[in-house]
Structures are given as structure tokens and as C-alpha cells.
Tab-separated table of C-alpha atoms and ligand atoms in Angstrom:
chain	number	residue	atom	x	y	z
A	1	MET	CA	-26.238	-5.241	10.966
A	2	THR	CA	-24.543	-5.458	14.371
A	3	ILE	CA	-20.916	-4.470	14.993
A	4	ASP	CA	-20.040	-8.134	15.603
A	5	GLU	CA	-21.394	-9.084	12.186
A	6	ILE	CA	-19.469	-6.290	10.460
A	7	LEU	CA	-16.272	-7.308	12.232
A	8	HIS	CA	-16.559	-10.815	10.794
A	9	LYS	CA	-17.234	-9.856	7.180
A	10	ASP	CA	-14.712	-10.591	4.395
A	11	GLN	CA	-15.395	-7.376	2.520
A	12	LEU	CA	-16.249	-4.016	4.018
A	13	ASN	CA	-18.129	-1.351	2.100
A	14	LYS	CA	-17.745	2.375	2.623
A	15	GLU	CA	-20.705	2.683	4.986
A	16	GLU	CA	-19.387	-0.126	7.175
A	17	ILE	CA	-15.916	1.397	7.217
A	18	LYS	CA	-17.358	4.745	8.276
A	19	LEU	CA	-19.342	3.065	10.996
A	20	LEU	CA	-16.167	1.448	12.325
A	21	LEU	CA	-14.282	4.745	12.064
A	22	SER	CA	-16.938	6.252	14.342
A	23	ALA	CA	-16.858	3.392	16.873
A	24	GLU	CA	-16.508	4.321	20.531
A	25	GLY	CA	-16.383	2.612	23.925
A	26	GLU	CA	-17.264	-1.091	23.864
A	27	ASP	CA	-17.545	-1.153	20.039
A	28	LEU	CA	-14.088	0.354	19.644
A	29	LYS	CA	-12.629	-2.251	21.972
A	30	LYS	CA	-14.295	-4.950	19.877
A	31	LEU	CA	-12.727	-3.494	16.716
A	32	PHE	CA	-9.220	-3.522	18.213
A	33	ASP	CA	-9.675	-7.022	19.666
A	34	ARG	CA	-10.887	-8.401	16.347
A	35	ALA	CA	-8.040	-6.764	14.380
A	36	LEU	CA	-5.472	-8.228	16.785
A	37	GLN	CA	-7.115	-11.634	16.552
A	38	VAL	CA	-7.037	-11.547	12.732
A	39	LYS	CA	-3.388	-10.498	12.739
A	40	LEU	CA	-2.357	-13.233	15.171
A	41	GLU	CA	-4.253	-15.870	13.189
A	42	ARG	CA	-2.775	-14.869	9.839
A	43	LEU	CA	0.684	-13.506	10.711
A	44	ASP	CA	1.394	-14.697	14.260
A	45	ASN	CA	2.836	-12.369	16.911
A	46	TYR	CA	5.982	-11.434	14.982
A	47	VAL	CA	7.156	-7.899	14.443
A	48	HIS	CA	9.541	-7.194	11.552
A	49	LEU	CA	12.216	-4.528	11.844
A	50	ARG	CA	13.604	-2.213	9.177
A	51	GLY	CA	16.629	-0.200	10.238
A	52	LEU	CA	15.749	3.305	9.050
A	53	ILE	CA	18.516	5.286	7.366
A	54	GLU	CA	17.520	8.914	6.767
A	55	TYR	CA	19.889	9.407	3.876
A	56	SER	CA	19.411	13.102	3.104
A	57	ASN	CA	17.077	16.005	3.829
A	58	ILE	CA	17.859	17.709	0.534
A	59	CYS	CA	14.517	17.965	-1.215
A	60	SER	CA	13.176	19.536	-4.385
A	61	LYS	CA	9.600	19.648	-3.098
A	62	TYR	CA	7.673	21.942	-0.796
A	63	CYS	CA	4.810	19.815	0.503
A	64	LEU	CA	2.707	21.985	2.784
A	65	TYR	CA	3.060	19.694	5.833
A	66	CYS	CA	6.694	18.638	5.711
A	67	GLY	CA	9.419	20.194	7.873
A	68	VAL	CA	12.192	19.459	5.354
A	69	ARG	CA	10.408	21.114	2.408
A	70	CYS	CA	13.000	22.996	0.358
A	71	LYS	CA	11.406	26.327	1.214
A	72	ASN	CA	12.171	25.859	4.914
A	73	LEU	CA	15.429	27.779	5.058
A	74	LYS	CA	15.923	27.042	8.764
A	75	VAL	CA	16.963	23.478	8.008
A	76	GLU	CA	20.624	22.650	7.693
A	77	ARG	CA	20.877	20.301	4.723
A	78	TYR	CA	22.930	17.096	4.772
A	79	GLN	CA	23.581	13.955	2.836
A	80	LEU	CA	25.224	10.945	4.441
A	81	SER	CA	28.479	9.723	2.937
A	82	ASP	CA	28.614	6.259	1.385
A	83	GLU	CA	30.623	5.087	4.398
A	84	GLU	CA	28.012	6.392	6.817
A	85	VAL	CA	25.220	4.613	4.947
A	86	LEU	CA	27.168	1.360	4.855
A	87	GLU	CA	28.021	1.652	8.562
A	88	CYS	CA	24.297	1.980	9.319
A	89	ALA	CA	23.512	-1.012	7.129
A	90	LYS	CA	26.219	-3.107	8.808
A	91	LEU	CA	24.852	-2.130	12.192
A	92	ALA	CA	21.377	-3.232	11.079
A	93	HIS	CA	22.850	-6.554	10.038
A	94	GLU	CA	24.756	-6.974	13.308
A	95	LEU	CA	21.638	-6.201	15.302
A	96	GLY	CA	19.816	-8.894	13.311
A	97	TYR	CA	17.275	-6.501	11.797
A	98	GLY	CA	17.185	-8.366	8.474
A	99	SER	CA	16.254	-5.256	6.478
A	100	VAL	CA	17.050	-1.614	6.052
A	101	ALA	CA	14.869	1.214	4.770
A	102	LEU	CA	16.622	4.030	2.964
A	103	GLN	CA	14.569	7.221	3.125
A	104	SER	CA	15.309	10.682	1.815
A	105	GLY	CA	14.091	14.019	0.624
A	106	GLU	CA	13.188	13.833	-3.039
A	107	ARG	CA	15.734	14.269	-5.824
A	108	SER	CA	15.653	12.764	-9.281
A	109	ASP	CA	18.836	14.113	-10.889
A	110	LYS	CA	21.264	11.654	-12.452
A	111	ALA	CA	23.882	12.000	-9.699
A	112	PHE	CA	21.286	11.018	-7.089
A	113	VAL	CA	19.888	8.126	-9.111
A	114	ASP	CA	23.407	6.767	-9.733
A	115	LYS	CA	24.366	7.210	-6.110
A	116	ILE	CA	21.365	5.252	-4.864
A	117	THR	CA	22.020	2.495	-7.419
A	118	HIS	CA	25.562	2.255	-6.086
A	119	LEU	CA	24.472	2.251	-2.434
A	120	VAL	CA	21.867	-0.446	-3.027
A	121	LYS	CA	24.499	-2.643	-4.671
A	122	GLU	CA	26.942	-2.018	-1.813
A	123	ILE	CA	24.349	-2.821	0.843
A	124	LYS	CA	23.582	-6.018	-1.063
A	125	LYS	CA	27.218	-7.056	-0.736
A	126	ILE	CA	26.990	-7.173	3.048
A	127	ASP	CA	27.058	-10.839	4.041
A	128	ASN	CA	26.088	-11.952	0.523
A	129	GLY	CA	22.819	-10.118	0.174
A	130	SER	CA	21.441	-10.983	3.556
A	131	LEU	CA	19.795	-7.582	4.120
A	132	GLY	CA	16.415	-6.805	2.573
A	133	ILE	CA	16.195	-3.277	1.166
A	134	THR	CA	13.206	-0.943	1.250
A	135	LEU	CA	13.461	2.402	-0.507
A	136	SER	CA	11.441	5.517	0.299
A	137	LEU	CA	12.839	8.102	-2.077
A	138	GLY	CA	9.782	9.741	-3.552
A	139	GLU	CA	8.602	10.048	-7.124
A	140	GLN	CA	10.916	8.781	-9.845
A	141	THR	CA	10.604	7.605	-13.430
A	142	GLU	CA	9.690	3.988	-14.059
A	143	ASP	CA	13.155	3.541	-15.469
A	144	THR	CA	14.748	4.687	-12.220
A	145	TYR	CA	12.484	2.450	-10.185
A	146	ARG	CA	13.542	-0.454	-12.414
A	147	ARG	CA	17.245	0.355	-12.052
A	148	TRP	CA	17.013	0.371	-8.274
A	149	PHE	CA	14.979	-2.829	-8.341
A	150	GLU	CA	17.568	-4.527	-10.531
A	151	ALA	CA	20.304	-3.273	-8.206
A	152	GLY	CA	18.637	-5.211	-5.387
A	153	ALA	CA	15.944	-3.132	-3.692
A	154	HIS	CA	12.718	-5.100	-3.414
A	155	ARG	CA	10.312	-2.948	-1.408
A	156	TYR	CA	9.324	0.685	-1.990
A	157	LEU	CA	7.265	3.065	0.106
A	158	LEU	CA	5.419	5.939	-1.513
A	159	ARG	CA	2.500	7.262	0.467
A	160	ILE	CA	-0.297	8.714	-1.593
A	161	GLU	CA	-0.730	11.088	1.423
A	162	ALA	CA	-4.414	11.624	0.514
A	163	SER	CA	-6.261	9.549	-2.076
A	164	ASN	CA	-8.820	12.305	-2.660
A	165	GLU	CA	-7.405	14.604	-5.321
A	166	GLU	CA	-9.086	17.677	-3.871
A	167	LEU	CA	-7.637	17.041	-0.424
A	168	TYR	CA	-4.266	16.236	-1.999
A	169	TYR	CA	-4.118	19.750	-3.384
A	170	LYS	CA	-5.004	21.256	-0.016
A	171	ILE	CA	-1.885	19.692	1.479
A	172	HIS	CA	0.396	20.133	-1.550
A	173	PRO	CA	0.906	23.101	-3.835
A	174	HIS	CA	-1.023	22.699	-7.079
A	175	ASP	CA	1.827	22.766	-9.567
A	176	ALA	CA	3.911	20.555	-11.842
A	177	ARG	CA	6.169	19.416	-9.019
A	178	HIS	CA	3.277	18.213	-6.893
A	179	ASP	CA	0.992	16.422	-9.266
A	180	PHE	CA	-1.576	13.981	-7.891
A	181	GLN	CA	-1.878	12.042	-11.143
A	182	GLN	CA	1.883	11.732	-11.258
A	183	ARG	CA	1.963	10.300	-7.743
A	184	LEU	CA	-0.707	7.768	-8.683
A	185	ALA	CA	1.254	6.850	-11.805
A	186	CYS	CA	4.356	6.286	-9.654
A	187	ILE	CA	2.497	3.808	-7.466
A	188	ASP	CA	1.376	1.979	-10.595
A	189	SER	CA	4.957	1.924	-11.902
A	190	LEU	CA	6.238	0.472	-8.640
A	191	LEU	CA	3.635	-2.275	-8.776
A	192	LYS	CA	4.479	-2.940	-12.428
A	193	VAL	CA	8.241	-3.122	-11.843
A	194	GLY	CA	7.591	-5.767	-9.207
A	195	TYR	CA	8.308	-4.105	-5.890
A	196	GLN	CA	6.450	-4.988	-2.764
A	197	THR	CA	4.770	-1.639	-2.887
A	198	GLY	CA	3.742	0.327	0.149
A	199	THR	CA	1.599	3.404	0.342
A	200	GLY	CA	-0.305	5.246	3.035
A	201	VAL	CA	-1.732	8.485	4.329
A	202	MET	CA	-1.466	10.906	7.204
A	203	VAL	CA	-4.424	10.850	9.572
A	204	GLY	CA	-6.019	13.964	11.059
A	205	LEU	CA	-5.057	16.374	8.288
A	206	PRO	CA	-6.817	19.701	8.016
A	207	PHE	CA	-9.907	19.375	5.776
A	208	GLN	CA	-9.838	15.555	5.987
A	209	THR	CA	-13.239	13.904	6.553
A	210	LEU	CA	-14.289	10.388	7.571
A	211	ASP	CA	-15.368	9.915	3.961
A	212	ASP	CA	-11.811	10.655	2.861
A	213	LEU	CA	-10.369	8.186	5.347
A	214	ALA	CA	-12.808	5.459	4.298
A	215	ASP	CA	-11.883	6.121	0.655
A	216	ASP	CA	-8.172	5.914	1.549
A	217	LEU	CA	-8.697	2.395	2.908
A	218	LEU	CA	-10.673	1.387	-0.177
A	219	PHE	CA	-7.891	2.832	-2.333
A	220	PHE	CA	-5.253	0.606	-0.633
A	221	LYS	CA	-7.488	-2.393	-1.206
A	222	GLU	CA	-8.152	-1.511	-4.824
A	223	LYS	CA	-4.434	-1.086	-5.565
A	224	ASP	CA	-3.811	-4.350	-3.734
A	225	VAL	CA	-0.617	-2.979	-2.176
A	226	ALA	CA	1.658	-5.183	-0.087
A	227	MET	CA	2.388	-2.652	2.661
A	228	VAL	CA	0.757	0.367	4.273
A	229	GLY	CA	2.050	3.089	6.574
A	230	MET	CA	-0.316	5.464	8.345
A	231	GLY	CA	0.481	7.904	11.099
A	232	PRO	CA	-1.048	10.945	12.734
A	233	PHE	CA	-0.426	14.283	11.044
A	234	ILE	CA	1.784	16.445	13.270
A	235	PRO	CA	1.772	20.174	12.473
A	236	HIS	CA	5.244	21.630	11.956
A	237	PRO	CA	5.716	25.331	12.856
A	238	ASP	CA	7.802	26.075	9.757
A	239	THR	CA	5.232	24.817	7.268
A	240	PRO	CA	2.096	26.367	5.748
A	241	LEU	CA	-0.286	23.829	7.340
A	242	TRP	CA	0.756	25.021	10.811
A	243	GLN	CA	-1.897	27.738	10.504
A	244	TYR	CA	-4.625	25.087	10.748
A	245	ARG	CA	-3.330	23.483	13.932
A	246	GLU	CA	-6.364	24.635	15.944
A	247	GLN	CA	-8.766	23.254	13.335
A	248	ILE	CA	-7.601	19.648	13.381
A	249	PRO	CA	-8.585	16.947	15.900
A	250	THR	CA	-6.574	16.856	19.151
A	251	ALA	CA	-3.390	14.753	19.205
A	252	LYS	CA	-5.269	12.120	21.210
A	253	LYS	CA	-8.039	11.961	18.610
A	254	ARG	CA	-5.580	11.833	15.703
A	255	MET	CA	-3.853	8.935	17.426
A	256	GLU	CA	-7.140	7.135	18.040
A	257	LEU	CA	-8.205	7.667	14.450
A	258	THR	CA	-4.867	6.278	13.225
A	259	LEU	CA	-5.368	3.176	15.371
A	260	LYS	CA	-8.875	2.744	13.959
A	261	MET	CA	-7.510	3.023	10.408
A	262	ILE	CA	-4.882	0.357	11.160
A	263	ALA	CA	-7.418	-1.965	12.772
A	264	ILE	CA	-9.980	-1.636	9.960
A	265	LEU	CA	-7.342	-2.171	7.285
A	266	ARG	CA	-6.145	-5.297	9.083
A	267	LEU	CA	-9.675	-6.667	8.667
A	268	MET	CA	-9.736	-5.652	4.997
A	269	MET	CA	-6.200	-6.777	4.089
A	270	PRO	CA	-5.265	-9.407	6.690
A	271	GLU	CA	-1.834	-10.349	5.324
A	272	ILE	CA	-0.230	-7.055	4.331
A	273	ASN	CA	2.642	-5.504	6.266
A	274	MET	CA	1.606	-2.470	8.242
A	275	VAL	CA	4.047	-0.232	10.033
A	276	ALA	CA	3.642	1.214	13.509
A	277	ALA	CA	4.951	4.615	12.389
A	278	THR	CA	7.285	6.686	14.559
A	279	ALA	CA	4.746	9.524	14.353
A	280	ASN	CA	2.516	7.386	16.588
A	281	GLN	CA	5.185	7.350	19.256
A	282	THR	CA	5.690	11.080	18.965
A	283	VAL	CA	2.048	11.739	19.744
A	284	ASP	CA	1.819	9.097	22.473
A	285	PRO	CA	4.774	7.435	24.289
A	286	GLN	CA	2.919	4.100	23.978
A	287	GLY	CA	1.899	4.865	20.389
A	288	ARG	CA	3.931	2.214	18.630
A	289	GLU	CA	2.775	-0.525	21.015
A	290	LYS	CA	-0.807	0.600	20.588
A	291	ALA	CA	-0.404	0.415	16.798
A	292	ILE	CA	1.034	-3.117	17.075
A	293	LEU	CA	-1.935	-4.125	19.228
A	294	ALA	CA	-4.325	-2.582	16.692
A	295	GLY	CA	-2.895	-4.693	13.855
A	296	ALA	CA	0.478	-3.286	12.739
A	297	ASN	CA	3.415	-5.716	12.371
A	298	VAL	CA	6.453	-3.648	11.339
A	299	ILE	CA	8.643	-1.174	13.237
A	300	MET	CA	11.360	0.998	11.745
A	301	PRO	CA	13.977	1.743	14.415
A	302	ASN	CA	16.061	4.754	13.472
A	303	LEU	CA	19.704	4.004	12.630
A	304	THR	CA	20.613	7.441	11.275
A	305	PRO	CA	23.763	8.771	13.007
A	306	ASN	CA	22.559	10.989	15.887
A	307	GLU	CA	24.276	14.138	14.631
A	308	PHE	CA	22.013	14.189	11.560
A	309	ARG	CA	18.723	13.175	13.120
A	310	GLU	CA	17.713	16.602	14.281
A	311	ASN	CA	17.963	17.814	10.698
A	312	TYR	CA	15.463	15.225	9.493
A	313	LEU	CA	12.512	16.614	11.381
A	314	ILE	CA	9.686	16.085	8.918
A	315	TYR	CA	7.532	16.856	11.965
A	316	PRO	CA	8.546	18.376	15.323
A	317	ASP	CA	9.486	16.519	18.533
A	318	LYS	CA	10.155	13.321	16.642
A	319	ALA	CA	10.521	10.358	18.999
A	320	CYS	CA	13.940	8.744	19.544
A	321	VAL	CA	15.920	11.634	18.036
A	322	LYS	CA	18.324	11.483	20.980
A	323	ASP	CA	18.407	7.687	21.439
A	324	LYS	CA	21.487	5.724	20.482
A	325	PRO	CA	20.779	2.916	17.968
A	326	ASP	CA	21.647	0.105	20.400
A	327	GLU	CA	19.545	1.697	23.147
A	328	CYS	CA	16.532	1.679	20.813
A	329	HIS	CA	17.270	-1.952	20.266
A	330	SER	CA	17.069	-3.304	23.811
A	331	CYS	CA	14.179	-0.989	24.575
A	332	LEU	CA	12.202	-2.481	21.680
A	333	ASP	CA	12.550	-6.114	22.742
A	334	ILE	CA	11.326	-5.269	26.227
A	335	ARG	CA	8.452	-3.113	25.015
A	336	LEU	CA	7.265	-5.770	22.589
A	337	ALA	CA	7.546	-8.640	25.051
A	338	ALA	CA	5.366	-6.625	27.425
A	339	ILE	CA	2.548	-6.740	24.858
A	340	GLY	CA	2.974	-10.397	23.893
A	341	HIS	CA	4.889	-9.819	20.678
A	342	LYS	CA	8.395	-10.711	19.540
A	343	VAL	CA	10.833	-9.521	16.930
A	344	LEU	CA	11.561	-11.892	14.063
A	345	TYR	CA	15.325	-11.426	13.769
A	346	ASN	CA	17.539	-12.119	10.755
A	347	ALA	CA	14.709	-12.302	8.229
A	348	TRP	CA	13.492	-9.952	5.525
A	349	GLY	CA	9.980	-10.098	6.874
A	350	ASP	CA	8.294	-9.809	3.492
A	351	SER	CA	4.614	-9.095	3.104
A	352	VAL	CA	2.733	-12.400	3.181
A	353	ALA	CA	0.050	-10.815	1.000
A	354	PHE	CA	2.744	-10.306	-1.645
A	355	THR	CA	4.710	-13.549	-1.393
A	356	LYS	CA	1.534	-15.634	-1.486
A	357	GLY	CA	0.492	-14.012	-4.737
A	358	ASN	CA	3.984	-14.528	-6.197
A	359	PRO	CA	4.832	-18.193	-5.603
A	360	ASN	CA	8.144	-17.976	-7.472
A	361	TYR	CA	9.347	-15.129	-5.309
A	362	SER	CA	12.599	-16.133	-3.638
A	363	LYS	CA	12.101	-15.474	0.022
A	364	HIS	CA	14.994	-14.935	2.335
B	401	SAH	N1	10.471	12.058	0.253
B	401	SAH	C1	9.925	10.745	0.545
B	401	SAH	C2	9.883	10.488	2.045
B	401	SAH	C3	8.917	11.343	2.789
B	401	SAH	S1	8.982	11.266	4.560
B	401	SAH	C4	8.565	10.633	-0.105
B	401	SAH	O1	8.044	11.624	-0.614
B	401	SAH	O2	8.009	9.557	-0.130
B	401	SAH	C5	7.869	9.974	4.903
B	401	SAH	C6	6.459	10.353	5.290
B	401	SAH	O3	6.419	11.215	6.411
B	401	SAH	C7	5.686	11.127	4.246
B	401	SAH	O4	5.242	10.286	3.209
B	401	SAH	C8	4.552	11.735	5.057
B	401	SAH	O5	3.375	10.931	5.011
B	401	SAH	C9	5.113	11.755	6.487
B	401	SAH	N2	5.123	13.133	7.015
B	401	SAH	C10	5.704	14.223	6.461
B	401	SAH	N3	5.421	15.326	7.193
B	401	SAH	C11	4.632	14.933	8.219
B	401	SAH	C12	3.995	15.610	9.307
B	401	SAH	N4	4.104	16.925	9.480
B	401	SAH	N5	3.261	14.870	10.176
B	401	SAH	C13	3.165	13.533	10.015
B	401	SAH	N6	3.719	12.846	9.020
B	401	SAH	C14	4.459	13.531	8.122
């Protein structure tokens, strides 16, 4: 089968995915062109924004890649006040972002669960519920997920990080706090509760093979998720995986592989929301634009107050840490216009894959 035939198929099998993951030169260009074409046909040239609020770096986990793991004692821990969170949310609303994403280190104690429930309700009060709310707060019980959903959150991001159990345990400790089956069960709970559920993986991890990456894409398809986030792995000096930094692909290759993953998934799941992750921009100044051109349709501009941003370094040299929120804003419009895209302001920007399958879903 020729590359052109594969690029026009409805379903891709593992061998075809691997072939596309290995594409180079003219074939690679064809892959990116086809993914962009599919996106424009199905979703138009709109980019949806989620104002990112990095709520807290207090975390009970010690994932082997993450800079805010609780065992990294160099990090100064913080948690935003309710006022700070609401100020960020109001700013998102004023800037016309339509949605916010509340992300945090992982905690599941009652005080945290209650606090988030309260914050979600407060954010919902802004202009009569006009902001969409995405949560990215790690593994929780189904009951907690349901409480937050009932409070008004309607999208949830929980990356599987690696869908191969063996690889999962090479990038997480193998203990009760980092349980692969538990993470899988959480994704199932989110789907069951009714969230637009997002998952994803890091690309270019130590020990990760093309087989793993192909299986990751098939996993997203099998779970029929509404959203996916994928970004290059970036080694952090204060984490255990730093020791493998010479054994992983170069930053350029990790970026290219991420773009291939985005493009292939756009062919496999044409109407899902896919984020152009900030990690892309950290590895390559044009990274986010490249991800949009490879098939992504969501960007999460950072709204966290500047004084806290440098304490939320899940990976080093994170892009935009020093930018002011409104600077990010004008810069985005210009950058997107330059690549023939535009921001869809004042809308939730839900996943079409999800809303289509749920005809009674009340869209904003
Ligand atoms: N505690 C939440 C939020 C995690 S941060 C949760 O567990 O879901 C969001 C994402 O950043 C993670 O899911 C992970 O995929 C990514 N990330 C963490 N460390 C990284 C690193 N060193 N390089 C690239 N991405 C990283």
C-alpha cells in the first residue's frame, strides 16, 4: 500500500501507524498536509483557548519525570488563594477565552476536594456560568469526580502517560501510590461520570519504542476519548529520569515525533480536541504553531500569577514563564493569524467528537 492510500484510510492498524511514525522527507510532508486538511474539513481553522490556572504544586506523588514531585525538596510549595483563582478566571473571561483549565499537583484529602468543589462553583458564578471548566487534578475517586462534575466542571484531563504497563512502571515508582490499573480505572470513571475526558502521553521518554507510541494512539481510539494532549518529554535535573537524558532522542526528534503523533491521531480521530502543549513551545519556539499545523486545535495560555509560575516547573525552561497574561494574548492572535488560523473567542470550544455523540448535551 502506498503512503497516499494509507493517508486516506478510515481506520489505521498498528503496522500502518508505525509506518507513518517512521515517515521522513516527502512522506512526512504528506502526513502533515493530510492531517491539516482533515482538521480544516472537520473542525475549520478555529483554535480554542483554555486559560491555564496552575492552582498548586503541592503533590503527594513522586513520578520519576516530574519537577514538582513531592520528593523534590528544592521546590517552594504554594497554593493560590480563592481570590487569586477567581481573579485568573475573571481575566480569562475578560480576554474572551471562554474556558479555564484548573491544574494542580495531586491531592485527594477532604480539604482539597471541598476546596475544588467550592472553586468550581465560584467560577461558574462568573457571568452566569459563561466559562467552561476543565480540571486536571490527577487521580481521584469516582465520587470526587462526580462531585466536581455536579459542581460544574465538564472536561477533565488525565494523561495515561504511557499506555504500556511495563513502560508506565519505568517512569513511575512501582507502588500503591503509582498504580497503572488505578490510573486506567480513573479514566474509565471520568468517562462514566460524563466528562469530556482527555488523556495523553509524553513523547520521547526513555525506553519508549515506536510500538509503544503506536499502541498509545490505538489506546486513545479504543477509549474513544474526547480530547488528547501529547508533548515532548523534557528531562528535569531534579528528577530520577534525568540520568537517561543522553539515551533519549534529541529535542528536535522528540518534537518531530510529537508532531507525527498529533498528525496520525488527527487522521484516526478527526473530531477530537487536541492541545498544542506548552512543552512543544519549550522545545521549539515555533512548537505550538507547528502542532496546530499538524492537527492540534487547542492552546492553553498560562494565566497563573507570574510570581508562582517559576514554582510550577514540571519541566525546566518552561515557555512563557516570564510573560504577562495580556502579552501572551496579543502574541497568540498574531502568531495564529500568521499560520491561517484564528481564535474562537467567547465559546467553550467543546470536543465535536463528544457533542456529536451526545445530542442532548447543552452546548454553550
Ligand atoms: N497532577 C496532574 C497534572 C500533571 S501536570 C495529573 O497527574 O494529571 C500535566 C502533565 O505534564 C502530566 O500529565 C505530564 O504528562 C506532563 N509532564 C510532567 N513532567 C513532564 C516532563 N518532565 N516533560 C514533559 N511533560 C511533563
